[in-house]
PDB file of C-alpha atoms in Angstrom:
ATOM      1  CA  UNK P   6      79.226-220.103 -46.096  1.00 48.00           C
ATOM      2  CA  UNK P   7      79.074-218.117 -42.844  1.00 50.00           C
ATOM      3  CA  UNK P   8      78.400-220.351 -39.836  1.00 49.00           C
ATOM      4  CA  UNK P   9      75.739-218.012 -38.382  1.00 49.00           C
ATOM      5  CA  UNK P  10      73.753-218.100 -41.628  1.00 44.00           C
ATOM      6  CA  UNK P  11      74.242-221.836 -41.983  1.00 46.00           C
ATOM      7  CA  UNK P  12      72.266-222.250 -38.752  1.00 43.00           C
ATOM      8  CA  UNK P  13      69.521-219.989 -40.070  1.00 46.00           C
ATOM      9  CA  UNK P  14      69.260-221.841 -43.367  1.00 42.00           C
ATOM     10  CA  UNK P  15      68.348-225.033 -41.528  1.00 41.00           C
ATOM     11  CA  UNK P  16      65.333-223.189 -40.159  1.00 41.00           C
ATOM     12  CA  UNK P  17      64.297-221.516 -43.423  1.00 42.00           C
ATOM     13  CA  UNK P  18      64.544-224.785 -45.364  1.00 40.00           C
ATOM     14  CA  UNK P  19      61.523-226.128 -43.459  1.00 41.00           C
ATOM     15  CA  UNK P  20      59.149-223.678 -45.186  1.00 39.00           C
ATOM     16  CA  UNK P  21      57.859-223.837 -48.796  1.00 41.00           C
ATOM     17  CA  UNK P  22      59.796-222.054 -51.527  1.00 45.00           C
ATOM     18  CA  UNK P  23      56.934-219.535 -51.946  1.00 62.00           C
ATOM     19  CA  UNK P  24      57.652-218.135 -48.501  1.00 81.00           C
ATOM     20  CA  UNK P  25      59.009-214.584 -48.188  1.00 93.00           C
ATOM     21  CA  UNK P  26      62.341-214.116 -46.451  1.00 95.00           C
ATOM     22  CA  UNK P  27      63.377-211.147 -44.309  1.00 97.00           C
ATOM     23  CA  UNK P  28      66.835-210.655 -42.854  1.00 96.00           C
ATOM     24  CA  UNK P  29      68.423-208.378 -40.281  1.00 96.00           C
ATOM     25  CA  UNK P  30      70.984-205.759 -41.283  1.00 95.00           C
ATOM     26  CA  UNK P  31      73.536-206.060 -38.502  1.00 92.00           C
ATOM     27  CA  UNK P  32      77.014-207.283 -39.507  1.00 92.00           C
ATOM     28  CA  UNK P  33      77.737-208.724 -36.055  1.00 91.00           C
ATOM     29  CA  UNK P  34      74.561-210.728 -35.510  1.00 89.00           C
ATOM     30  CA  UNK P  35      72.389-212.761 -37.855  1.00 89.00           C
ATOM     31  CA  UNK P  36      68.619-212.881 -38.034  1.00 94.00           C
ATOM     32  CA  UNK P  37      66.202-214.379 -40.510  1.00 96.00           C
ATOM     33  CA  UNK P  38      62.412-214.328 -40.577  1.00 96.00           C
ATOM     34  CA  UNK P  39      60.464-216.413 -43.074  1.00 95.00           C
ATOM     35  CA  UNK P  40      56.721-215.956 -43.633  1.00 94.00           C
ATOM     36  CA  UNK P  41      54.300-218.189 -45.484  1.00 93.00           C
ATOM     37  CA  UNK P  42      50.806-216.826 -45.059  1.00 91.00           C
ATOM     38  CA  UNK P  43      50.235-216.586 -41.318  1.00 92.00           C
ATOM     39  CA  UNK P  44      52.941-219.116 -40.506  1.00 96.00           C
ATOM     40  CA  UNK P  45      56.445-217.998 -39.633  1.00 96.00           C
ATOM     41  CA  UNK P  46      59.917-219.188 -38.686  1.00 96.00           C
ATOM     42  CA  UNK P  47      62.340-216.816 -36.975  1.00 96.00           C
ATOM     43  CA  UNK P  48      65.915-217.509 -36.006  1.00 95.00           C
ATOM     44  CA  UNK P  49      68.693-215.254 -34.795  1.00 94.00           C
ATOM     45  CA  UNK P  50      72.318-215.771 -33.857  1.00 90.00           C
ATOM     46  CA  UNK P  51      73.699-213.347 -31.271  1.00 87.00           C
ATOM     47  CA  UNK P  52      77.128-211.754 -31.241  1.00 84.00           C
ATOM     48  CA  UNK P  53      78.412-214.560 -29.020  1.00 83.00           C
ATOM     49  CA  UNK P  54      77.156-217.235 -31.431  1.00 83.00           C
ATOM     50  CA  UNK P  55      74.116-218.401 -29.441  1.00 88.00           C
ATOM     51  CA  UNK P  56      70.827-219.133 -31.197  1.00 92.00           C
ATOM     52  CA  UNK P  57      67.188-218.052 -30.839  1.00 94.00           C
ATOM     53  CA  UNK P  58      64.473-219.950 -32.640  1.00 95.00           C
ATOM     54  CA  UNK P  59      60.682-219.602 -32.667  1.00 96.00           C
ATOM     55  CA  UNK P  60      57.927-220.679 -35.054  1.00 96.00           C
ATOM     56  CA  UNK P  61      54.168-220.794 -35.242  1.00 96.00           C
ATOM     57  CA  UNK P  62      51.157-218.950 -36.568  1.00 96.00           C
ATOM     58  CA  UNK P  63      50.611-215.194 -36.253  1.00 95.00           C
ATOM     59  CA  UNK P  64      47.115-214.053 -35.323  1.00 95.00           C
ATOM     60  CA  UNK P  65      46.264-210.332 -35.429  1.00 94.00           C
ATOM     61  CA  UNK P  66      49.980-209.464 -35.552  1.00 95.00           C
ATOM     62  CA  UNK P  67      50.765-211.451 -32.389  1.00 97.00           C
ATOM     63  CA  UNK P  68      52.210-214.898 -31.756  1.00 97.00           C
ATOM     64  CA  UNK P  69      51.579-216.596 -28.403  1.00 97.00           C
ATOM     65  CA  UNK P  70      53.031-219.931 -27.407  1.00 96.00           C
ATOM     66  CA  UNK P  71      50.470-220.679 -24.719  1.00 95.00           C
ATOM     67  CA  UNK P  72      53.105-220.610 -21.997  1.00 96.00           C
ATOM     68  CA  UNK P  73      53.476-216.869 -21.517  1.00 97.00           C
ATOM     69  CA  UNK P  74      55.689-215.931 -24.459  1.00 97.00           C
ATOM     70  CA  UNK P  75      54.177-213.248 -26.681  1.00 97.00           C
ATOM     71  CA  UNK P  76      55.783-211.754 -29.797  1.00 97.00           C
ATOM     72  CA  UNK P  77      54.385-208.719 -31.624  1.00 97.00           C
ATOM     73  CA  UNK P  78      54.842-208.272 -35.377  1.00 97.00           C
ATOM     74  CA  UNK P  79      54.913-204.691 -36.660  1.00 96.00           C
ATOM     75  CA  UNK P  80      54.888-204.504 -40.435  1.00 94.00           C
ATOM     76  CA  UNK P  81      56.186-201.715 -42.671  1.00 94.00           C
ATOM     77  CA  UNK P  82      56.563-201.492 -46.438  1.00 91.00           C
ATOM     78  CA  UNK P  83      59.654-203.674 -46.699  1.00 94.00           C
ATOM     79  CA  UNK P  84      60.337-204.721 -43.129  1.00 96.00           C
ATOM     80  CA  UNK P  85      58.888-206.437 -40.080  1.00 96.00           C
ATOM     81  CA  UNK P  86      59.882-205.679 -36.490  1.00 97.00           C
ATOM     82  CA  UNK P  87      59.540-208.319 -33.788  1.00 97.00           C
ATOM     83  CA  UNK P  88      59.171-207.181 -30.193  1.00 97.00           C
ATOM     84  CA  UNK P  89      58.292-208.729 -26.848  1.00 97.00           C
ATOM     85  CA  UNK P  90      56.251-206.889 -24.189  1.00 97.00           C
ATOM     86  CA  UNK P  91      57.810-206.637 -20.762  1.00 97.00           C
ATOM     87  CA  UNK P  92      55.425-209.108 -19.130  1.00 97.00           C
ATOM     88  CA  UNK P  93      56.444-211.834 -21.611  1.00 97.00           C
ATOM     89  CA  UNK P  94      60.212-211.435 -21.553  1.00 95.00           C
ATOM     90  CA  UNK P  95      60.974-214.174 -19.052  1.00 96.00           C
ATOM     91  CA  UNK P  96      58.834-216.724 -20.877  1.00 97.00           C
ATOM     92  CA  UNK P  97      60.284-215.792 -24.281  1.00 97.00           C
ATOM     93  CA  UNK P  98      63.858-216.054 -23.020  1.00 95.00           C
ATOM     94  CA  UNK P  99      63.415-219.835 -22.985  1.00 95.00           C
ATOM     95  CA  UNK P 100      63.718-219.769 -26.799  1.00 96.00           C
ATOM     96  CA  UNK P 101      67.129-218.057 -26.787  1.00 95.00           C
ATOM     97  CA  UNK P 102      70.680-218.785 -25.764  1.00 91.00           C
ATOM     98  CA  UNK P 103      72.758-216.346 -23.724  1.00 88.00           C
ATOM     99  CA  UNK P 104      72.833-212.789 -25.173  1.00 85.00           C
ATOM    100  CA  UNK P 105      70.792-213.803 -28.212  1.00 90.00           C
ATOM    101  CA  UNK P 106      67.488-212.186 -29.188  1.00 93.00           C
ATOM    102  CA  UNK P 107      65.006-212.302 -32.055  1.00 93.00           C
ATOM    103  CA  UNK P 108      63.781-208.792 -31.167  1.00 95.00           C
ATOM    104  CA  UNK P 109      64.933-206.751 -34.145  1.00 94.00           C
ATOM    105  CA  UNK P 110      63.842-205.400 -37.501  1.00 97.00           C
ATOM    106  CA  UNK P 111      63.973-207.785 -40.433  1.00 97.00           C
ATOM    107  CA  UNK P 112      64.155-206.330 -43.944  1.00 97.00           C
ATOM    108  CA  UNK P 113      62.752-207.927 -47.073  1.00 96.00           C
ATOM    109  CA  UNK P 114      65.559-209.842 -48.738  1.00 96.00           C
ATOM    110  CA  UNK P 115      66.015-208.906 -52.420  1.00 96.00           C
ATOM    111  CA  UNK P 116      65.847-211.809 -54.862  1.00 95.00           C
ATOM    112  CA  UNK P 117      69.488-211.186 -55.803  1.00 96.00           C
ATOM    113  CA  UNK P 118      70.551-211.820 -52.201  1.00 96.00           C
ATOM    114  CA  UNK P 119      69.045-215.250 -51.579  1.00 94.00           C
ATOM    115  CA  UNK P 120      71.516-218.082 -51.033  1.00 93.00           C
ATOM    116  CA  UNK P 121      70.724-219.573 -54.451  1.00 95.00           C
ATOM    117  CA  UNK P 122      71.129-216.252 -56.269  1.00 97.00           C
ATOM    118  CA  UNK P 123      74.321-215.452 -54.365  1.00 97.00           C
ATOM    119  CA  UNK P 124      75.788-218.820 -55.370  1.00 97.00           C
ATOM    120  CA  UNK P 125      74.965-218.121 -59.024  1.00 98.00           C
ATOM    121  CA  UNK P 126      76.576-214.681 -58.771  1.00 98.00           C
ATOM    122  CA  UNK P 127      79.687-216.219 -57.235  1.00 98.00           C
ATOM    123  CA  UNK P 128      79.987-218.689 -60.105  1.00 98.00           C
ATOM    124  CA  UNK P 129      79.720-215.854 -62.630  1.00 98.00           C
ATOM    125  CA  UNK P 130      82.347-213.890 -60.728  1.00 98.00           C
ATOM    126  CA  UNK P 131      84.760-216.811 -60.550  1.00 98.00           C
ATOM    127  CA  UNK P 132      84.343-217.504 -64.257  1.00 98.00           C
ATOM    128  CA  UNK P 133      85.146-213.879 -65.115  1.00 98.00           C
ATOM    129  CA  UNK P 134      88.048-213.657 -62.675  1.00 98.00           C
ATOM    130  CA  UNK P 135      89.699-216.908 -63.706  1.00 98.00           C
ATOM    131  CA  UNK P 136      89.253-215.874 -67.331  1.00 98.00           C
ATOM    132  CA  UNK P 137      91.153-212.662 -66.486  1.00 98.00           C
ATOM    133  CA  UNK P 138      88.143-210.552 -67.419  1.00 98.00           C
ATOM    134  CA  UNK P 139      88.771-208.382 -64.387  1.00 98.00           C
ATOM    135  CA  UNK P 140      86.535-205.487 -65.453  1.00 98.00           C
ATOM    136  CA  UNK P 141      83.616-207.932 -65.678  1.00 98.00           C
ATOM    137  CA  UNK P 142      84.574-209.424 -62.316  1.00 98.00           C
ATOM    138  CA  UNK P 143      84.537-205.930 -60.776  1.00 98.00           C
ATOM    139  CA  UNK P 144      81.090-205.222 -62.198  1.00 98.00           C
ATOM    140  CA  UNK P 145      79.627-208.505 -60.946  1.00 98.00           C
ATOM    141  CA  UNK P 146      81.006-208.198 -57.419  1.00 98.00           C
ATOM    142  CA  UNK P 147      80.221-204.475 -57.114  1.00 98.00           C
ATOM    143  CA  UNK P 148      76.591-205.052 -58.070  1.00 98.00           C
ATOM    144  CA  UNK P 149      76.330-207.801 -55.476  1.00 98.00           C
ATOM    145  CA  UNK P 150      77.875-205.591 -52.786  1.00 98.00           C
ATOM    146  CA  UNK P 151      75.542-202.703 -53.656  1.00 98.00           C
ATOM    147  CA  UNK P 152      72.433-204.875 -53.508  1.00 97.00           C
ATOM    148  CA  UNK P 153      73.277-207.261 -50.710  1.00 97.00           C
ATOM    149  CA  UNK P 154      76.089-205.770 -48.637  1.00 97.00           C
ATOM    150  CA  UNK P 155      73.813-204.547 -45.858  1.00 96.00           C
ATOM    151  CA  UNK P 156      72.472-208.093 -45.367  1.00 97.00           C
ATOM    152  CA  UNK P 157      75.895-209.722 -45.049  1.00 96.00           C
ATOM    153  CA  UNK P 158      77.503-210.840 -41.820  1.00 94.00           C
ATOM    154  CA  UNK P 159      80.878-209.213 -41.099  1.00 95.00           C
ATOM    155  CA  UNK P 160      82.846-212.137 -42.541  1.00 95.00           C
ATOM    156  CA  UNK P 161      80.695-212.054 -45.668  1.00 96.00           C
ATOM    157  CA  UNK P 162      81.264-208.326 -46.041  1.00 97.00           C
ATOM    158  CA  UNK P 163      85.007-208.797 -45.664  1.00 97.00           C
ATOM    159  CA  UNK P 164      85.123-211.631 -48.188  1.00 97.00           C
ATOM    160  CA  UNK P 165      83.105-209.669 -50.720  1.00 98.00           C
ATOM    161  CA  UNK P 166      85.258-206.570 -50.348  1.00 98.00           C
ATOM    162  CA  UNK P 167      88.438-208.622 -50.630  1.00 98.00           C
ATOM    163  CA  UNK P 168      87.225-210.205 -53.870  1.00 98.00           C
ATOM    164  CA  UNK P 169      86.272-206.819 -55.252  1.00 98.00           C
ATOM    165  CA  UNK P 170      89.524-205.178 -54.149  1.00 98.00           C
ATOM    166  CA  UNK P 171      91.689-207.833 -55.817  1.00 98.00           C
ATOM    167  CA  UNK P 172      89.628-207.511 -58.992  1.00 98.00           C
ATOM    168  CA  UNK P 173      90.200-203.755 -59.011  1.00 98.00           C
ATOM    169  CA  UNK P 174      93.932-204.299 -58.494  1.00 98.00           C
ATOM    170  CA  UNK P 175      94.188-206.778 -61.346  1.00 98.00           C
ATOM    171  CA  UNK P 176      92.133-204.448 -63.538  1.00 98.00           C
ATOM    172  CA  UNK P 177      94.841-201.823 -62.984  1.00 97.00           C
ATOM    173  CA  UNK P 178      92.988-199.624 -60.493  1.00 98.00           C
ATOM    174  CA  UNK P 179      94.802-199.760 -57.126  1.00 97.00           C
ATOM    175  CA  UNK P 180      93.051-196.591 -55.930  1.00 98.00           C
ATOM    176  CA  UNK P 181      89.663-198.323 -56.278  1.00 98.00           C
ATOM    177  CA  UNK P 182      91.140-201.318 -54.476  1.00 98.00           C
ATOM    178  CA  UNK P 183      92.074-199.133 -51.501  1.00 98.00           C
ATOM    179  CA  UNK P 184      88.663-197.412 -51.468  1.00 98.00           C
ATOM    180  CA  UNK P 185      86.944-200.784 -51.426  1.00 98.00           C
ATOM    181  CA  UNK P 186      88.852-201.841 -48.304  1.00 98.00           C
ATOM    182  CA  UNK P 187      88.511-198.497 -46.498  1.00 97.00           C
ATOM    183  CA  UNK P 188      85.301-199.468 -44.599  1.00 96.00           C
ATOM    184  CA  UNK P 189      87.355-202.232 -42.942  1.00 96.00           C
ATOM    185  CA  UNK P 190      90.072-199.848 -41.712  1.00 95.00           C
ATOM    186  CA  UNK P 191      89.120-200.121 -38.027  1.00 95.00           C
ATOM    187  CA  UNK P 192      89.213-203.909 -38.199  1.00 94.00           C
ATOM    188  CA  UNK P 193      92.650-203.822 -39.812  1.00 94.00           C
ATOM    189  CA  UNK P 194      93.889-201.390 -37.160  1.00 92.00           C
ATOM    190  CA  UNK P 195      92.376-203.442 -34.329  1.00 90.00           C
ATOM    191  CA  UNK P 196      90.396-200.418 -33.135  1.00 90.00           C
ATOM    192  CA  UNK P 197      86.871-201.575 -34.015  1.00 88.00           C
ATOM    193  CA  UNK P 198      86.224-202.882 -30.496  1.00 88.00           C
ATOM    194  CA  UNK P 199      84.961-206.112 -32.032  1.00 88.00           C
ATOM    195  CA  UNK P 200      86.106-209.541 -30.894  1.00 88.00           C
ATOM    196  CA  UNK P 201      84.929-212.426 -33.042  1.00 89.00           C
ATOM    197  CA  UNK P 202      83.324-215.259 -31.056  1.00 87.00           C
ATOM    198  CA  UNK P 203      84.775-218.743 -31.324  1.00 87.00           C
ATOM    199  CA  UNK P 204      82.030-219.907 -33.701  1.00 84.00           C
ATOM    200  CA  UNK P 205      83.471-217.861 -36.561  1.00 88.00           C
ATOM    201  CA  UNK P 206      86.757-216.494 -35.190  1.00 92.00           C
ATOM    202  CA  UNK P 207      88.831-218.549 -37.621  1.00 95.00           C
ATOM    203  CA  UNK P 208      87.021-217.242 -40.702  1.00 94.00           C
ATOM    204  CA  UNK P 209      87.130-213.665 -39.381  1.00 95.00           C
ATOM    205  CA  UNK P 210      90.871-213.822 -38.740  1.00 96.00           C
ATOM    206  CA  UNK P 211      91.457-215.359 -42.163  1.00 96.00           C
ATOM    207  CA  UNK P 212      89.522-212.595 -43.941  1.00 96.00           C
ATOM    208  CA  UNK P 213      91.267-209.959 -41.824  1.00 96.00           C
ATOM    209  CA  UNK P 214      94.638-211.342 -42.893  1.00 97.00           C
ATOM    210  CA  UNK P 215      93.537-211.230 -46.546  1.00 97.00           C
ATOM    211  CA  UNK P 216      92.326-207.649 -46.121  1.00 97.00           C
ATOM    212  CA  UNK P 217      95.650-206.458 -44.749  1.00 97.00           C
ATOM    213  CA  UNK P 218      97.558-208.289 -47.480  1.00 97.00           C
ATOM    214  CA  UNK P 219      95.345-206.868 -50.230  1.00 97.00           C
ATOM    215  CA  UNK P 220      95.621-203.322 -48.920  1.00 97.00           C
ATOM    216  CA  UNK P 221      99.417-203.577 -48.942  1.00 97.00           C
ATOM    217  CA  UNK P 222      99.343-205.046 -52.461  1.00 97.00           C
ATOM    218  CA  UNK P 223      97.290-202.047 -53.572  1.00 96.00           C
ATOM    219  CA  UNK P 224      99.793-199.561 -52.183  1.00 95.00           C
ATOM    220  CA  UNK P 225      98.036-198.903 -48.879  1.00 85.00           C
TER     221      UNK P 225
END
């Protein structure tokens, strides 16, 4: 499990299972917003690995902590945007570590992308792969990537693409393997401008090593 999301899960676990979960769509930061009626929990992990965390009750689309922090909730069909007015920024910064912020848009998380559903999908994938049913493994992992890829942290995206690429290779389709890894080309070349923070640097470097190995194995 990604360390940034592990921190968020500790927050989300405090709310009832009927609560609705929203998640950010930024591969380099992590954000999760959980709503249950008017009550909410929001947590975000910045690019440097620092955490923001707030919770309370929303009234007329605004949460106030009574000490100057004020968070506005703007709802759309399948998303909610959290923002802080200028006069409340200093007070709200007390809830966040350095370079972390909960001000972002959170998108409704599809049922197939919850942690429980993702774990079930992974078990199905592993069963197919270990049984050498590579075409089935490709189908399972591709569906997961299509539905949930935009919600994954960078290490999760890399791991998913590596699994899918190897499945394509073993199914006899090296061209599809290379196409699957293409979105990670800048990371493999070291030209993405991204430096993984210490909190997940080890997992990022491990997935990057796997990506380079898999691309070479697929003729890239």
